[in-house]
Structures are given as C-alpha cells and as structure tokens.
Short mmCIF file of C-alpha atoms in Angstrom, two decimals:
data_model
loop_
_atom_site.label_atom_id
_atom_site.label_comp_id
_atom_site.label_asym_id
_atom_site.label_seq_id
_atom_site.Cartn_x
_atom_site.Cartn_y
_atom_site.Cartn_z
CA MET P 178 38.16 -63.00 44.82
CA ASN P 179 36.41 -65.85 46.53
CA THR P 180 33.47 -65.69 48.87
CA GLY P 181 35.53 -66.09 51.95
CA ARG P 182 37.81 -63.19 51.12
CA LEU P 183 34.83 -61.06 50.24
CA PHE P 184 33.30 -61.72 53.61
CA ALA P 185 36.58 -60.86 55.23
CA LEU P 186 36.76 -57.61 53.30
CA GLY P 187 33.22 -56.73 54.32
CA THR P 188 34.00 -57.41 57.94
CA VAL P 189 37.09 -55.24 57.79
CA LEU P 190 35.07 -52.47 56.18
CA ILE P 191 32.40 -52.63 58.87
CA VAL P 192 34.92 -52.72 61.70
CA ALA P 193 36.93 -49.91 60.12
CA SER P 194 33.82 -47.78 59.79
CA ALA P 195 32.94 -48.35 63.40
CA SER P 196 36.42 -47.87 64.81
CA TYR P 197 37.50 -44.90 62.68
CA GLY P 198 35.70 -42.58 65.05
CA CYS P 199 33.09 -41.74 62.47
CA PRO P 200 32.89 -37.96 63.08
CA GLY P 201 29.29 -36.86 63.15
CA LYS P 202 27.46 -33.59 62.43
CA ASP P 203 27.16 -32.62 66.10
CA SER P 204 25.80 -29.51 67.82
CA ASP P 205 28.78 -27.34 66.82
CA PHE P 206 27.66 -27.57 63.21
CA PHE P 207 24.57 -25.52 64.10
CA ALA P 208 26.27 -23.14 66.54
CA PRO P 209 25.50 -19.41 66.28
CA VAL P 210 28.08 -17.04 64.86
CA PRO P 211 28.55 -13.60 66.45
CA ILE P 212 28.87 -10.87 63.90
CA ASP P 213 32.16 -9.07 63.58
CA ALA P 214 31.95 -5.78 65.45
CA SER P 215 33.57 -4.02 62.49
CA ALA P 216 30.60 -4.98 60.34
CA VAL P 217 28.14 -3.25 62.67
CA ALA P 218 27.53 0.47 62.17
CA ASP P 219 28.79 2.87 64.82
CA LEU P 220 25.58 4.48 66.04
CA ASP P 221 26.82 6.04 69.26
CA ALA P 222 28.37 9.47 69.59
CA PRO P 223 31.52 10.23 71.59
CA ILE P 224 31.15 10.61 75.34
CA PHE P 225 32.38 13.51 77.46
CA SER P 226 33.89 12.61 80.80
CA ALA P 227 36.03 14.16 83.57
CA ILE P 228 34.54 17.54 82.79
CA LYS P 229 35.97 20.42 84.85
CA PRO P 230 34.75 22.52 86.50
CA VAL P 231 32.96 19.71 88.27
CA PRO P 232 29.22 20.03 88.89
CA GLY P 233 29.82 21.02 92.54
CA ALA P 234 31.79 24.13 91.53
CA THR P 235 28.76 26.29 90.87
CA VAL P 236 30.82 29.36 91.78
CA LEU P 237 34.14 29.07 90.10
CA ASN P 238 37.26 30.85 91.15
CA SER P 239 39.48 29.44 88.41
CA ASN P 240 40.35 29.89 84.76
CA VAL P 241 40.78 26.19 84.10
CA PHE P 242 38.34 24.03 82.19
CA SER P 243 39.03 20.59 80.77
CA PHE P 244 37.35 17.38 79.63
CA THR P 245 38.10 13.96 78.18
CA LEU P 246 36.52 12.47 75.08
CA SER P 247 36.05 8.83 74.22
CA ASP P 248 34.21 6.91 71.53
CA PRO P 249 33.39 3.57 73.15
CA ALA P 250 31.67 0.58 71.59
CA GLY P 251 28.02 1.34 71.17
CA SER P 252 24.99 -0.43 72.53
CA ASN P 253 24.75 -2.41 69.27
CA GLY P 254 28.30 -3.75 69.68
CA GLY P 255 29.67 -1.90 66.68
CA THR P 256 33.34 -1.02 66.56
CA PRO P 257 33.71 2.68 67.43
CA SER P 258 34.81 4.84 64.52
CA GLY P 259 36.87 7.20 66.68
CA VAL P 260 36.66 10.86 67.61
CA ASP P 261 36.81 13.40 64.81
CA GLU P 262 39.23 15.76 66.57
CA ALA P 263 38.57 18.63 64.19
CA SER P 264 34.94 18.69 65.30
CA VAL P 265 35.64 19.17 69.02
CA SER P 266 34.71 22.64 70.28
CA ALA P 267 33.82 24.66 73.38
CA ARG P 268 31.55 27.64 72.81
CA THR P 269 30.02 30.20 75.12
CA ALA P 270 26.42 31.28 74.99
CA THR P 271 27.44 34.27 72.90
CA GLY P 272 28.95 31.95 70.31
CA SER P 273 32.60 32.68 70.96
CA THR P 274 34.89 29.67 70.74
CA LEU P 275 37.48 28.90 73.36
CA THR P 276 40.87 27.67 72.25
CA LEU P 277 41.46 24.05 73.17
CA ILE P 278 44.76 22.32 73.91
CA VAL P 279 44.67 18.63 72.95
CA THR P 280 46.71 15.89 74.59
CA GLY P 281 45.49 12.56 73.24
CA LEU P 282 41.82 12.55 74.11
CA ASN P 283 42.22 15.16 76.89
CA TYR P 284 41.17 18.68 76.11
CA SER P 285 41.79 21.81 78.19
CA GLY P 286 41.39 25.54 77.83
CA SER P 287 41.36 28.87 79.69
CA LEU P 288 38.46 30.95 80.95
CA GLY P 289 40.69 33.96 81.33
CA SER P 290 39.06 35.79 78.47
CA LEU P 291 35.62 35.59 80.03
CA SER P 292 34.13 38.10 82.46
CA ASP P 293 32.79 37.15 85.85
CA GLY P 294 29.22 36.09 85.79
CA VAL P 295 27.04 33.22 84.63
CA VAL P 296 28.83 31.15 82.04
CA SER P 297 27.30 28.42 79.89
CA LEU P 298 29.81 26.41 77.91
CA THR P 299 28.61 24.04 75.17
CA LEU P 300 31.03 21.23 74.45
CA SER P 301 30.51 19.48 71.09
CA ALA P 302 32.19 16.53 69.43
CA LYS P 303 31.54 14.23 66.49
CA ASP P 304 32.90 10.78 65.69
CA LYS P 305 34.11 9.70 62.26
CA ALA P 306 30.78 8.02 61.58
CA GLY P 307 29.06 11.39 61.97
CA ASN P 308 27.45 10.85 65.37
CA THR P 309 27.35 14.12 67.33
CA ARG P 310 27.05 14.78 71.04
CA SER P 311 26.94 18.02 73.03
CA SER P 312 27.33 18.67 76.70
CA VAL P 313 26.54 21.95 78.50
CA VAL P 314 28.55 23.08 81.50
CA SER P 315 27.09 25.97 83.52
CA PHE P 316 28.65 27.83 86.40
CA THR P 317 29.17 31.30 87.81
CA LEU P 318 32.60 32.64 87.21
CA ASP P 319 33.69 34.62 90.27
CA ARG P 320 37.28 35.61 90.58
CA THR P 321 36.54 38.92 92.42
CA PRO P 322 36.77 39.19 96.20
CA PRO P 323 33.98 40.71 98.30
CA VAL P 324 33.87 44.50 98.63
CA ILE P 325 34.16 45.74 102.20
CA ALA P 326 33.14 49.24 103.20
CA LEU P 327 33.21 50.58 106.77
CA THR P 328 30.65 53.08 107.74
CA THR P 329 31.60 53.36 111.40
CA THR P 330 35.15 53.17 112.74
CA PRO P 331 36.88 54.56 115.84
CA PRO P 332 38.83 57.76 115.31
CA PRO P 333 42.50 57.31 114.47
CA GLN P 334 43.48 58.72 117.84
CA MET P 335 41.68 59.12 121.10
CA SER P 336 42.34 59.30 124.78
CA SER P 337 40.52 58.31 127.90
CA THR P 338 40.80 58.34 131.64
CA ASP P 339 37.78 56.10 132.04
CA ASP P 340 37.89 52.52 133.04
CA THR P 341 36.47 51.43 129.68
CA VAL P 342 36.08 52.78 126.23
CA SER P 343 33.41 51.48 123.82
CA ILE P 344 34.63 50.95 120.29
CA ASP P 345 32.04 50.39 117.54
CA VAL P 346 32.61 49.26 114.00
CA ALA P 347 29.97 48.97 111.28
CA GLY P 348 30.00 48.48 107.55
CA THR P 349 29.00 46.39 104.56
CA ILE P 350 30.41 43.36 102.81
CA ALA P 351 29.15 42.96 99.30
CA ASP P 352 29.54 39.82 97.13
CA GLY P 353 27.12 37.90 94.94
CA ALA P 354 28.36 34.67 96.44
CA PHE P 355 29.11 35.85 99.94
CA GLY P 356 30.45 33.11 102.13
CA SER P 357 31.56 34.38 105.49
CA GLY P 358 32.75 37.48 107.35
CA GLN P 359 34.85 38.09 110.43
CA MET P 360 36.47 40.88 112.40
CA MET P 361 39.39 40.37 114.69
CA VAL P 362 40.73 42.88 117.20
CA THR P 363 44.50 42.81 117.29
CA GLN P 364 47.49 44.83 118.21
CA PRO P 365 50.27 45.30 115.73
CA GLY P 366 53.54 43.50 115.93
CA PRO P 367 56.99 45.00 116.19
CA ASP P 368 56.55 46.65 112.82
CA GLY P 369 53.66 48.67 114.17
CA VAL P 370 51.57 47.93 111.11
CA CYS P 371 48.03 46.66 111.54
CA GLY P 372 46.63 43.77 109.65
CA ASN P 373 49.68 41.74 108.79
CA ALA P 374 51.02 38.45 109.98
CA ASP P 375 52.84 39.68 113.09
CA ASP P 376 49.70 41.08 114.69
CA ASN P 377 48.73 39.72 118.08
CA ILE P 378 45.15 39.29 119.05
CA TRP P 379 44.06 41.43 122.03
CA PRO P 380 43.52 39.34 125.07
CA LYS P 381 39.89 38.93 125.90
CA GLY P 382 38.58 39.73 129.32
CA ASN P 383 37.39 42.54 131.53
CA ALA P 384 40.63 43.49 133.16
CA GLY P 385 42.79 46.41 132.31
CA GLY P 386 44.62 45.90 129.05
CA GLN P 387 42.00 43.53 127.73
CA VAL P 388 39.03 43.77 125.45
CA SER P 389 35.58 42.38 126.01
CA GLU P 390 35.60 40.59 122.66
CA ASN P 391 38.33 40.07 120.13
CA THR P 392 36.66 37.97 117.44
CA PHE P 393 33.37 38.75 115.71
CA ASP P 394 31.47 36.54 113.23
CA LEU P 395 29.82 38.83 110.77
CA THR P 396 28.37 36.06 108.51
CA THR P 397 24.80 35.96 109.70
CA SER P 398 24.34 39.67 109.69
CA VAL P 399 25.93 40.17 106.28
CA LYS P 400 23.96 37.32 104.72
CA SER P 401 20.83 38.80 106.16
CA ASN P 402 21.14 42.34 104.92
CA GLY P 403 24.69 42.89 103.72
CA THR P 404 25.69 44.94 106.75
CA PHE P 405 27.28 44.42 110.08
CA ALA P 406 27.63 46.43 113.28
CA VAL P 407 29.72 45.26 116.19
CA GLY P 408 31.23 46.82 119.31
CA PHE P 409 33.50 45.95 122.18
CA TYR P 410 34.99 47.50 125.30
CA ALA P 411 38.60 48.27 125.81
CA TYR P 412 39.70 48.32 129.47
CA ASN P 413 42.03 50.95 130.92
CA PRO P 414 45.33 49.31 131.67
CA VAL P 415 46.72 52.23 133.68
CA PRO P 416 46.50 51.87 137.44
CA VAL P 417 45.60 54.77 139.61
CA GLY P 418 48.56 57.02 139.84
CA GLY P 419 50.22 55.17 136.95
CA ALA P 420 51.76 56.69 133.93
CA SER P 421 49.68 57.07 130.86
CA ARG P 422 50.21 54.78 127.95
CA THR P 423 49.04 54.46 124.40
CA ASP P 424 47.63 51.21 123.07
CA ILE P 425 46.99 50.53 119.39
CA TYR P 426 43.81 48.70 118.56
CA CYS P 427 43.62 47.16 115.07
CA GLY P 428 40.55 45.72 113.54
CA THR P 429 40.72 43.44 110.51
CA VAL P 430 37.40 42.91 108.76
CA ALA P 431 37.61 39.93 106.40
CA GLY P 432 35.07 38.86 103.84
CA LEU P 433 35.12 35.56 101.86
CA ASP P 434 32.89 34.32 99.11
CA SER P 435 31.86 30.70 98.43
CA ALA P 436 33.87 30.09 95.30
CA LYS P 437 35.55 26.78 94.51
CA ASP P 438 38.19 25.69 92.09
CA GLU P 439 37.62 23.45 89.03
CA ASN P 440 37.95 20.33 91.19
CA GLY P 441 35.25 21.46 93.61
CA THR P 442 37.70 22.34 96.37
CA ASP P 443 37.03 25.51 98.34
CA LYS P 444 38.93 28.44 96.89
CA PRO P 445 37.19 31.56 98.20
CA ASN P 446 37.99 35.07 97.06
CA ARG P 447 39.07 37.03 100.17
CA SER P 448 39.25 40.68 100.99
CA THR P 449 40.13 42.56 104.16
CA PHE P 450 39.67 46.02 105.50
CA VAL P 451 41.78 47.25 108.42
CA TRP P 452 40.96 50.01 110.80
CA ARG P 453 43.34 51.38 113.46
CA THR P 454 43.00 53.58 116.48
CA GLU P 455 45.58 54.73 118.98
CA LEU P 456 44.06 55.06 122.43
CA THR P 457 46.03 56.91 125.10
CA TRP P 458 45.07 55.71 128.53
CA SER P 459 45.62 57.67 131.72
CA ARG P 460 44.18 58.07 135.22
CA LEU P 461 42.99 61.02 137.06
CA PRO P 462 44.76 61.49 140.32
CA MET G 72 0.65 -96.35 20.79
CA SER G 73 -3.03 -95.27 20.49
CA ARG G 74 -3.91 -91.60 20.05
CA MET G 75 -5.55 -91.42 23.49
CA ARG G 76 -2.58 -93.01 25.20
CA GLN G 77 -0.29 -90.69 23.28
CA THR G 78 -2.27 -87.67 24.45
CA ARG G 79 -2.16 -88.83 28.05
CA ALA G 80 1.54 -89.42 27.79
CA ILE G 81 2.15 -85.95 26.43
CA ALA G 82 -0.02 -84.38 29.14
CA SER G 83 1.79 -86.34 31.79
CA LEU G 84 5.11 -85.26 30.37
CA ARG G 85 3.91 -81.63 30.43
CA THR G 86 2.80 -81.89 34.02
CA ARG G 87 6.07 -83.42 35.16
CA SER G 88 8.05 -80.87 33.20
CA VAL G 89 6.18 -77.96 34.78
CA ALA G 90 6.68 -79.48 38.20
CA ALA G 91 10.33 -79.94 37.50
CA ALA G 92 10.59 -76.35 36.32
CA CYS G 93 8.93 -75.07 39.50
CA ALA G 94 11.24 -77.15 41.61
CA LEU G 95 14.28 -75.85 39.79
CA CYS G 96 13.02 -72.27 40.25
CA LEU G 97 13.72 -72.64 43.95
CA PHE G 98 17.39 -73.10 43.10
CA ALA G 99 17.53 -70.02 40.89
CA ALA G 100 18.04 -72.14 37.89
CA PRO G 101 15.28 -71.56 35.45
CA MET G 102 14.83 -74.36 33.03
CA ARG G 103 13.43 -74.49 29.65
CA ALA G 104 11.92 -77.67 28.25
CA GLN G 105 11.12 -78.34 24.68
CA THR G 106 7.96 -80.02 23.78
CA ALA G 107 6.68 -81.15 20.53
CA ARG G 108 3.57 -79.01 21.13
CA GLN G 109 5.55 -75.68 21.65
CA VAL G 110 4.80 -75.47 25.41
CA SER G 111 6.83 -72.59 26.93
CA LEU G 112 8.79 -73.97 29.81
CA PRO G 113 11.60 -72.28 31.71
CA ALA G 114 14.92 -72.47 29.93
CA PRO G 115 17.86 -74.18 31.64
CA VAL G 116 19.46 -71.91 34.16
CA SER G 117 22.77 -70.33 33.27
CA ASN G 118 24.68 -68.86 36.20
CA SER G 119 27.77 -67.80 34.33
CA GLU G 120 26.99 -64.18 33.45
CA ASP G 121 28.30 -61.18 35.37
CA LEU G 122 25.57 -58.63 35.81
CA VAL G 123 25.33 -54.92 36.49
CA THR G 124 22.10 -53.38 37.79
CA LEU G 125 21.24 -49.72 37.82
CA GLY G 126 18.73 -48.30 40.26
CA ALA G 127 16.85 -45.08 40.89
CA SER G 128 14.69 -44.29 43.88
CA PHE G 129 12.68 -41.82 45.84
CA ASP G 130 13.76 -41.79 49.45
CA TYR G 131 12.25 -40.72 52.70
CA ALA G 132 14.62 -40.52 55.65
CA TRP G 133 14.10 -39.99 59.36
CA PHE G 134 16.98 -38.14 61.00
CA SER G 135 16.38 -38.95 64.65
CA ASP G 136 18.95 -36.52 66.10
CA PHE G 137 18.72 -33.63 63.63
CA SER G 138 16.32 -31.41 65.54
CA ASN G 139 18.14 -32.16 68.80
CA ARG G 140 21.43 -30.83 67.41
CA VAL G 141 19.72 -27.77 65.99
CA ALA G 142 18.22 -27.03 69.42
CA ASP G 143 21.37 -27.77 71.44
CA GLN G 144 22.86 -24.26 71.30
CA PRO G 145 23.82 -21.69 73.95
CA GLY G 146 21.26 -18.93 74.36
CA ILE G 147 18.67 -20.61 72.16
CA GLN G 148 15.04 -19.79 72.84
CA SER G 149 13.28 -22.08 70.38
CA SER G 150 13.93 -24.02 67.20
CA SER G 151 12.31 -26.10 64.54
CA ALA G 152 13.87 -28.58 62.16
CA GLU G 153 12.84 -31.12 59.56
CA ASP G 154 13.64 -34.56 60.95
CA PHE G 155 11.89 -36.21 58.01
CA ALA G 156 13.42 -35.43 54.66
CA PRO G 157 12.51 -36.62 51.18
CA GLY G 158 15.26 -37.25 48.67
CA ILE G 159 16.37 -39.05 45.59
CA GLY G 160 18.81 -41.88 45.14
CA ALA G 161 20.70 -43.85 42.53
CA SER G 162 22.63 -47.07 42.71
CA MET G 163 24.81 -49.42 40.75
CA GLU G 164 25.11 -53.06 41.67
CA PHE G 165 27.84 -55.46 40.63
CA ASN G 166 26.79 -59.07 40.62
CA PRO G 167 29.63 -61.31 39.43
CA ALA G 168 28.44 -64.80 38.72
CA ARG G 169 31.16 -66.53 40.68
CA LEU G 170 30.34 -64.53 43.86
CA ARG G 171 26.61 -65.18 43.99
CA PRO G 172 24.66 -64.95 46.27
CA LEU G 173 27.01 -62.13 47.27
CA PHE G 174 27.11 -58.84 45.41
CA ALA G 175 28.42 -55.30 45.79
CA ARG G 176 26.39 -52.12 45.53
CA ILE G 177 27.28 -48.45 45.36
CA GLY G 178 24.51 -45.99 46.16
CA ALA G 179 24.12 -42.25 46.36
CA ASN G 180 21.35 -40.34 48.09
CA PHE G 181 20.61 -36.68 48.26
CA GLY G 182 18.16 -34.72 50.38
CA ILE G 183 17.55 -31.25 51.84
CA GLN G 184 16.50 -30.38 55.35
CA LYS G 185 15.43 -26.97 56.60
CA PHE G 186 15.73 -25.58 60.12
CA GLU G 187 15.13 -22.43 62.13
CA GLN G 188 16.54 -21.10 65.39
CA VAL G 189 15.47 -18.25 67.68
CA TYR G 190 18.00 -16.88 70.14
CA ALA G 191 17.91 -14.69 73.25
CA PRO G 192 21.22 -12.90 72.62
CA ILE G 193 23.48 -11.97 75.48
CA SER G 194 25.63 -9.56 73.49
CA PRO G 195 24.45 -7.16 70.76
CA LEU G 196 26.84 -8.98 68.45
CA ASP G 197 25.04 -12.32 68.97
CA PRO G 198 22.34 -13.33 66.49
CA THR G 199 18.66 -13.09 67.31
CA GLY G 200 17.80 -15.91 64.96
CA ALA G 201 18.89 -18.13 62.11
CA THR G 202 17.30 -19.96 59.22
CA GLY G 203 18.98 -22.42 56.96
CA LYS G 204 19.00 -25.65 55.05
CA VAL G 205 21.35 -28.59 54.91
CA LYS G 206 22.01 -30.43 51.69
CA GLY G 207 23.00 -33.95 52.61
CA PHE G 208 24.75 -36.35 50.26
CA PHE G 209 25.32 -39.96 51.30
CA ALA G 210 27.44 -42.40 49.33
CA ASP G 211 26.90 -46.01 50.40
CA LEU G 212 29.50 -48.68 49.70
CA GLN G 213 27.85 -51.99 50.46
CA ILE G 214 28.29 -55.70 50.30
CA GLY G 215 25.10 -57.66 49.98
CA LEU G 216 23.79 -61.11 50.35
CA ARG G 217 20.66 -62.56 48.70
CA PRO G 218 19.52 -65.20 51.11
CA TYR G 219 16.16 -65.56 49.34
CA ARG G 220 15.58 -65.74 45.61
CA GLY G 221 12.03 -66.46 44.57
CA ARG G 222 10.52 -66.70 41.13
CA THR G 223 10.05 -62.95 40.77
CA THR G 224 11.11 -61.72 44.17
CA ARG G 225 14.51 -61.17 45.70
CA PHE G 226 15.42 -60.34 49.29
CA GLU G 227 18.75 -58.81 50.14
CA LEU G 228 20.76 -57.89 53.20
CA LEU G 229 23.41 -55.23 52.91
CA THR G 230 26.03 -53.54 55.03
CA GLY G 231 29.09 -51.37 54.55
CA GLY G 232 30.42 -47.86 54.89
CA THR G 233 28.74 -44.57 54.09
CA TRP G 234 30.50 -41.34 53.32
CA ALA G 235 28.33 -38.39 54.38
CA HIS G 236 28.81 -34.88 53.06
CA ASP G 237 26.77 -31.97 54.39
CA ASP G 238 26.63 -28.54 52.87
CA ALA G 239 24.71 -26.01 54.95
CA GLU G 240 23.87 -22.37 54.47
CA PHE G 241 22.86 -20.25 57.47
CA GLU G 242 21.16 -16.87 57.37
CA PHE G 243 21.89 -15.26 60.74
CA THR G 244 19.83 -12.28 61.81
CA TYR G 245 21.24 -9.67 64.19
CA ALA G 246 19.88 -6.48 65.74
CA ASP G 247 20.79 -4.32 62.75
CA THR G 248 21.99 -6.64 60.02
CA THR G 249 22.11 -10.17 58.63
CA GLN G 250 24.94 -12.48 57.68
CA THR G 251 25.17 -15.56 55.50
CA VAL G 252 27.47 -18.34 56.66
CA SER G 253 28.29 -21.57 54.86
CA ARG G 254 29.44 -24.73 56.59
CA LYS G 255 30.48 -28.14 55.35
CA ALA G 256 31.03 -31.41 57.14
CA ASN G 257 32.24 -34.81 55.96
CA GLY G 258 32.51 -38.11 57.67
CA TRP G 259 32.38 -41.86 57.39
CA LYS G 260 29.58 -43.87 58.93
CA TRP G 261 28.34 -47.42 59.00
CA ASN G 262 25.24 -48.66 57.24
CA ALA G 263 23.08 -51.74 57.40
CA GLY G 264 19.92 -52.47 55.55
CA ALA G 265 17.68 -54.74 53.62
CA SER G 266 15.75 -54.55 50.40
CA ILE G 267 13.21 -56.55 48.48
CA SER G 268 12.88 -56.50 44.70
CA LYS G 269 9.90 -57.57 42.64
CA ALA G 270 10.42 -58.20 38.96
CA ILE G 271 8.04 -56.43 36.64
CA GLY G 272 9.84 -57.47 33.48
CA ALA G 273 12.83 -59.35 32.26
CA ARG G 274 15.13 -56.48 33.04
CA THR G 275 13.18 -54.27 35.43
CA ALA G 276 12.02 -54.60 38.99
CA LEU G 277 10.55 -52.55 41.74
CA ARG G 278 12.74 -52.22 44.82
CA LEU G 279 11.81 -51.34 48.37
CA GLY G 280 14.73 -50.74 50.73
CA LEU G 281 15.37 -49.80 54.31
CA THR G 282 18.82 -48.61 55.39
CA TYR G 283 20.08 -47.47 58.77
CA ILE G 284 23.11 -45.18 58.89
CA THR G 285 24.98 -44.33 62.07
CA SER G 286 28.34 -43.18 63.34
CA PHE G 287 27.84 -44.83 66.74
CA LYS G 288 28.00 -41.37 68.36
CA LYS G 289 25.31 -40.09 70.70
CA GLN G 290 25.15 -36.76 68.92
CA ASP G 291 24.98 -37.07 65.17
CA ALA G 292 22.54 -35.15 63.07
CA ASP G 293 23.36 -37.41 60.10
CA GLN G 294 22.13 -40.56 61.78
CA ASN G 295 19.11 -41.69 59.80
CA LEU G 296 16.76 -44.46 58.80
CA ARG G 297 16.04 -44.31 55.10
CA LEU G 298 13.16 -45.85 53.20
CA SER G 299 13.79 -46.15 49.47
CA THR G 300 11.28 -46.96 46.76
CA GLY G 301 12.29 -47.19 43.14
CA PHE G 302 13.17 -49.10 40.05
CA VAL G 303 16.12 -51.20 39.03
CA PHE G 304 17.25 -52.06 35.55
CA GLY G 305 19.53 -54.95 34.75
CA LEU G 306 22.29 -54.89 32.19
CA GLY G 307 23.56 -58.09 30.71
CA PRO G 308 22.69 -60.83 28.26
CA GLY G 309 19.40 -62.64 28.29
CA ASP G 310 17.00 -61.95 31.13
CA PRO G 311 19.17 -60.45 33.80
CA PHE G 312 16.54 -60.69 36.48
CA GLU G 313 16.62 -64.46 36.13
CA TYR G 314 20.20 -64.52 37.21
CA TRP G 315 20.02 -62.34 40.30
#
C-alpha cells in the first residue's frame, strides 16, 4: 500500500467515523429506573368502603348491613397482595359473628338476629400479606314503633242539646327515638270504621257540623315530657226544631320515631291509636 | 607526511565526519564512520526494516460532559461525578519501512469513573438516589505521521476511529429497598492527537501523548481529552529507535 492510498484510507476512516452518527453515552444512560411494584412489600391493609348502615343512620330501622373491601396499592407503591377472604368477619360487641354473603368484594349480612338497642359491629379483614384492618360501625337498632296510650278519651256514646260539646283527649307516646306525633279528628267513611283510609277529616270551623280544630301536633309536648293533652269543640249541627242526628267523631293519634334505613333515608316506625265517640245531637224546643 | 601534519589531518577528518554525521541525523539516516583511531561515529542509516513498537502508559482523561449527563435527569435534586479519571493504556504501533513517515497504531485505554445522584421522587416507586461507576474501554485505531524526527526525539500526529465501550453498574435506592442495574453502551467516535517520544535507550523511549475523542454530539459523556504518559519498546533488528 503506498502513501497516497494510506492517506485516502485514513480520510475515509475519519469521514466514516464522523458521518456514522457516532452514538454517544447521553443522558438516558444515567436515567433513573423505577422499581417494579411487585418487588415492593405490601404494607397496607385492605380498606372498607360503602359501609351500610351509613353514618347518618344512627337509628336504624332495617336488618340490612353491607360493605365493600378493596386492597389498593399502598403508599409505598407496592403491588397489593389481595384480600384474604377467609379472614373477613363482622362481630358484635358480645363476640357473636354475623353470617356474611360474599359477591366479589361486596359483603352483606342480616341484623335480624339482633335485638333492638345499641349495636356495635366490628368489621375485620386481612390481606394475603398479613396486614389487618378493622372498622367499627355503631348505631341504634330500632325496629319497634312508638307505644301510644290514651289516658283521656271521650265516652263511646254521648248526647247533647247544647250548641257545643268539648272533647278532650290525653295520653302518652313512648319511644326512645321519638320523632313526631299527631292527632287528626275525622269521621268514618262508608264502612263506618274509624282510622282507615276512607275516613274524612271533620271540617274545621265554628258552625254547626264543624269542629274547632281537626289536626293537632303533639310533637313538642311529647318530646318535652312524653305526654299530650288536647281538646276541641264540636258544634251542634241540628237547627232549632230540627231532627236529632248522630255524628261519629274519630280521633287517630299517630306516633313516629326518627329511624332511618341503611341508606340514611327516613324510615320511621309508626303506630296509631284510634278513639271513637258517637255524639247524638238534638235541640230543645 | 610529518607526524604533526598527520595528526592535524586526522583531527580534521574527525571533525568533518562528526559534522557530516550530525547533518545526516536531520534526515533520519544515522551514519557510522570508521576511523583508524576507533572513533565511534553514527553508522550508515538503514531504512529498510519494518518495525513494531509496544507501548504502556498511565492516562489521565478529562470527560467534559460526564457530570452534565449524570445531572440531566428528571426529578434530580443533586449529583456528583468524576469528570477526571485516571486509567491505564497499551498500544502497538506498526511502522513499515516503505510507509515512513506514516505509521499505524492500535491503542487501548481503560478507566473507571464514579458518580452519585440524589432524587426527589414523585412516585414511591421512583428512586431516592443512585450511586455507581462506569468502566470505560476505548480502542483507538489510528494513522500517524511523524513530521519531526530529531536525534532522540520524535513528534507524531495521529487521527482515526475509536470504539468506546462502557459498562456501568447502578445501585438505586428506594424508600424501602435497593436495586442493582447494569447498563452497557458501545459506539464509534473520532480521535485526533499528538505525541512526543524521547529515547532513553536503543529500544526504549518515554512517550507523552494528548488525544481528543469525540462523537460530534452535544451530549456525550464519553467525549474526553486524554493525557498519556508511558514507555514504548521497539521490536526489530538493530536499534529500532534509530529507524522511527
């Protein structure tokens, strides 16, 4: 090889080196590498969500309880190990275990075996890495309606020739979670039975055939001391010289508590007590 | 001829012979002259031998972009890196007689650089830091020219291609664990340099070299300027250094 060819070869080598693109060790060579999530220990326990009864249902009129479990990626980024389904439980304060029905990660059960009163349920679950979490759900189970007792009612039958007759009703409404109370003055429907759907409310007024008041709110009084006492006037519908007639006056005392269902929607327990009096009106000549 | 005149003639001959020898040295053609009085003069130059020279060196390289590449990472908080790296080198030179003053040289250099990174991780799976070292191996394929050849000193210019191989090991630290990652990179680059050799014997010389290696890219952690100091040993008949 002569000098000239050697120079030519060197030139080709230099040009080739420069034009090849000469890949360099650039920034990517020193780039950080995230660790695989599967290599990071699962340090976080499963999480309870969608627990029912909801926190707003402090007084529960339902037998339903349910919750959802999940085992999400932890704060350290580790891949979750998954819920250990055999470890999921719901226990009462007395230690009794409620039977759970599992649908995927949704769990449900019945409170039917429990008595009314304060209930504290402890929900527990463990993931496959051994991380445990518990959640306590407390509420008052109340599936019993208020108890109404009347201490004063009009007699079953009475008569009057006066322009008005005073009718008094008194009693008690008892419930640990009393909500509201009401009395309505009605007349029975065609079936002649008081307190059912075909009753008609007595017209309110001060004319004959009317009553001075037909609707009474008993809430304040009952909340104050558990009792109520109301009265109204019935007006003689018979004109002077008219034929006597008998009117039936029905009173429906209703009591409701403040219970809700597992979703927090109002679902009060309701009770009623019905009184009835037949008042024969007439006029003296 | 009288004894005095004979002595002056011999001295004159010696002087002229030494001068002639010095003059011929400039043309890399040592000469030897024989005298009746056993005066050691340079032997006639023979330029017909092909020579091979072996070299070994200690190197010190400046990697101008190394610390910049280490620091140029997403989420990095701080970093440190060794831009200056010591190393060792070896070379083999082929010096065919018919190609002089041109020659070919193959060289290999090896060095280690350490670095450290501190990160502000965005995700818990991102590292909080990393330490590591890069083992760099450079193989130079060069063509050289000796534009200057003194009595005991040689000056050379070289250029050619360099094949760079990097072998790095990273130790990444995370919130709860660590991970070791290995990376390799290869690539061709261009080199240009110069060296000066000083004979310290018939076959040995000290060499001082400076080589610049680049890929012509703005971002290249391998780009470096290398200073080499070492020895060379010539193989071949006679006094190889005379023929360089």
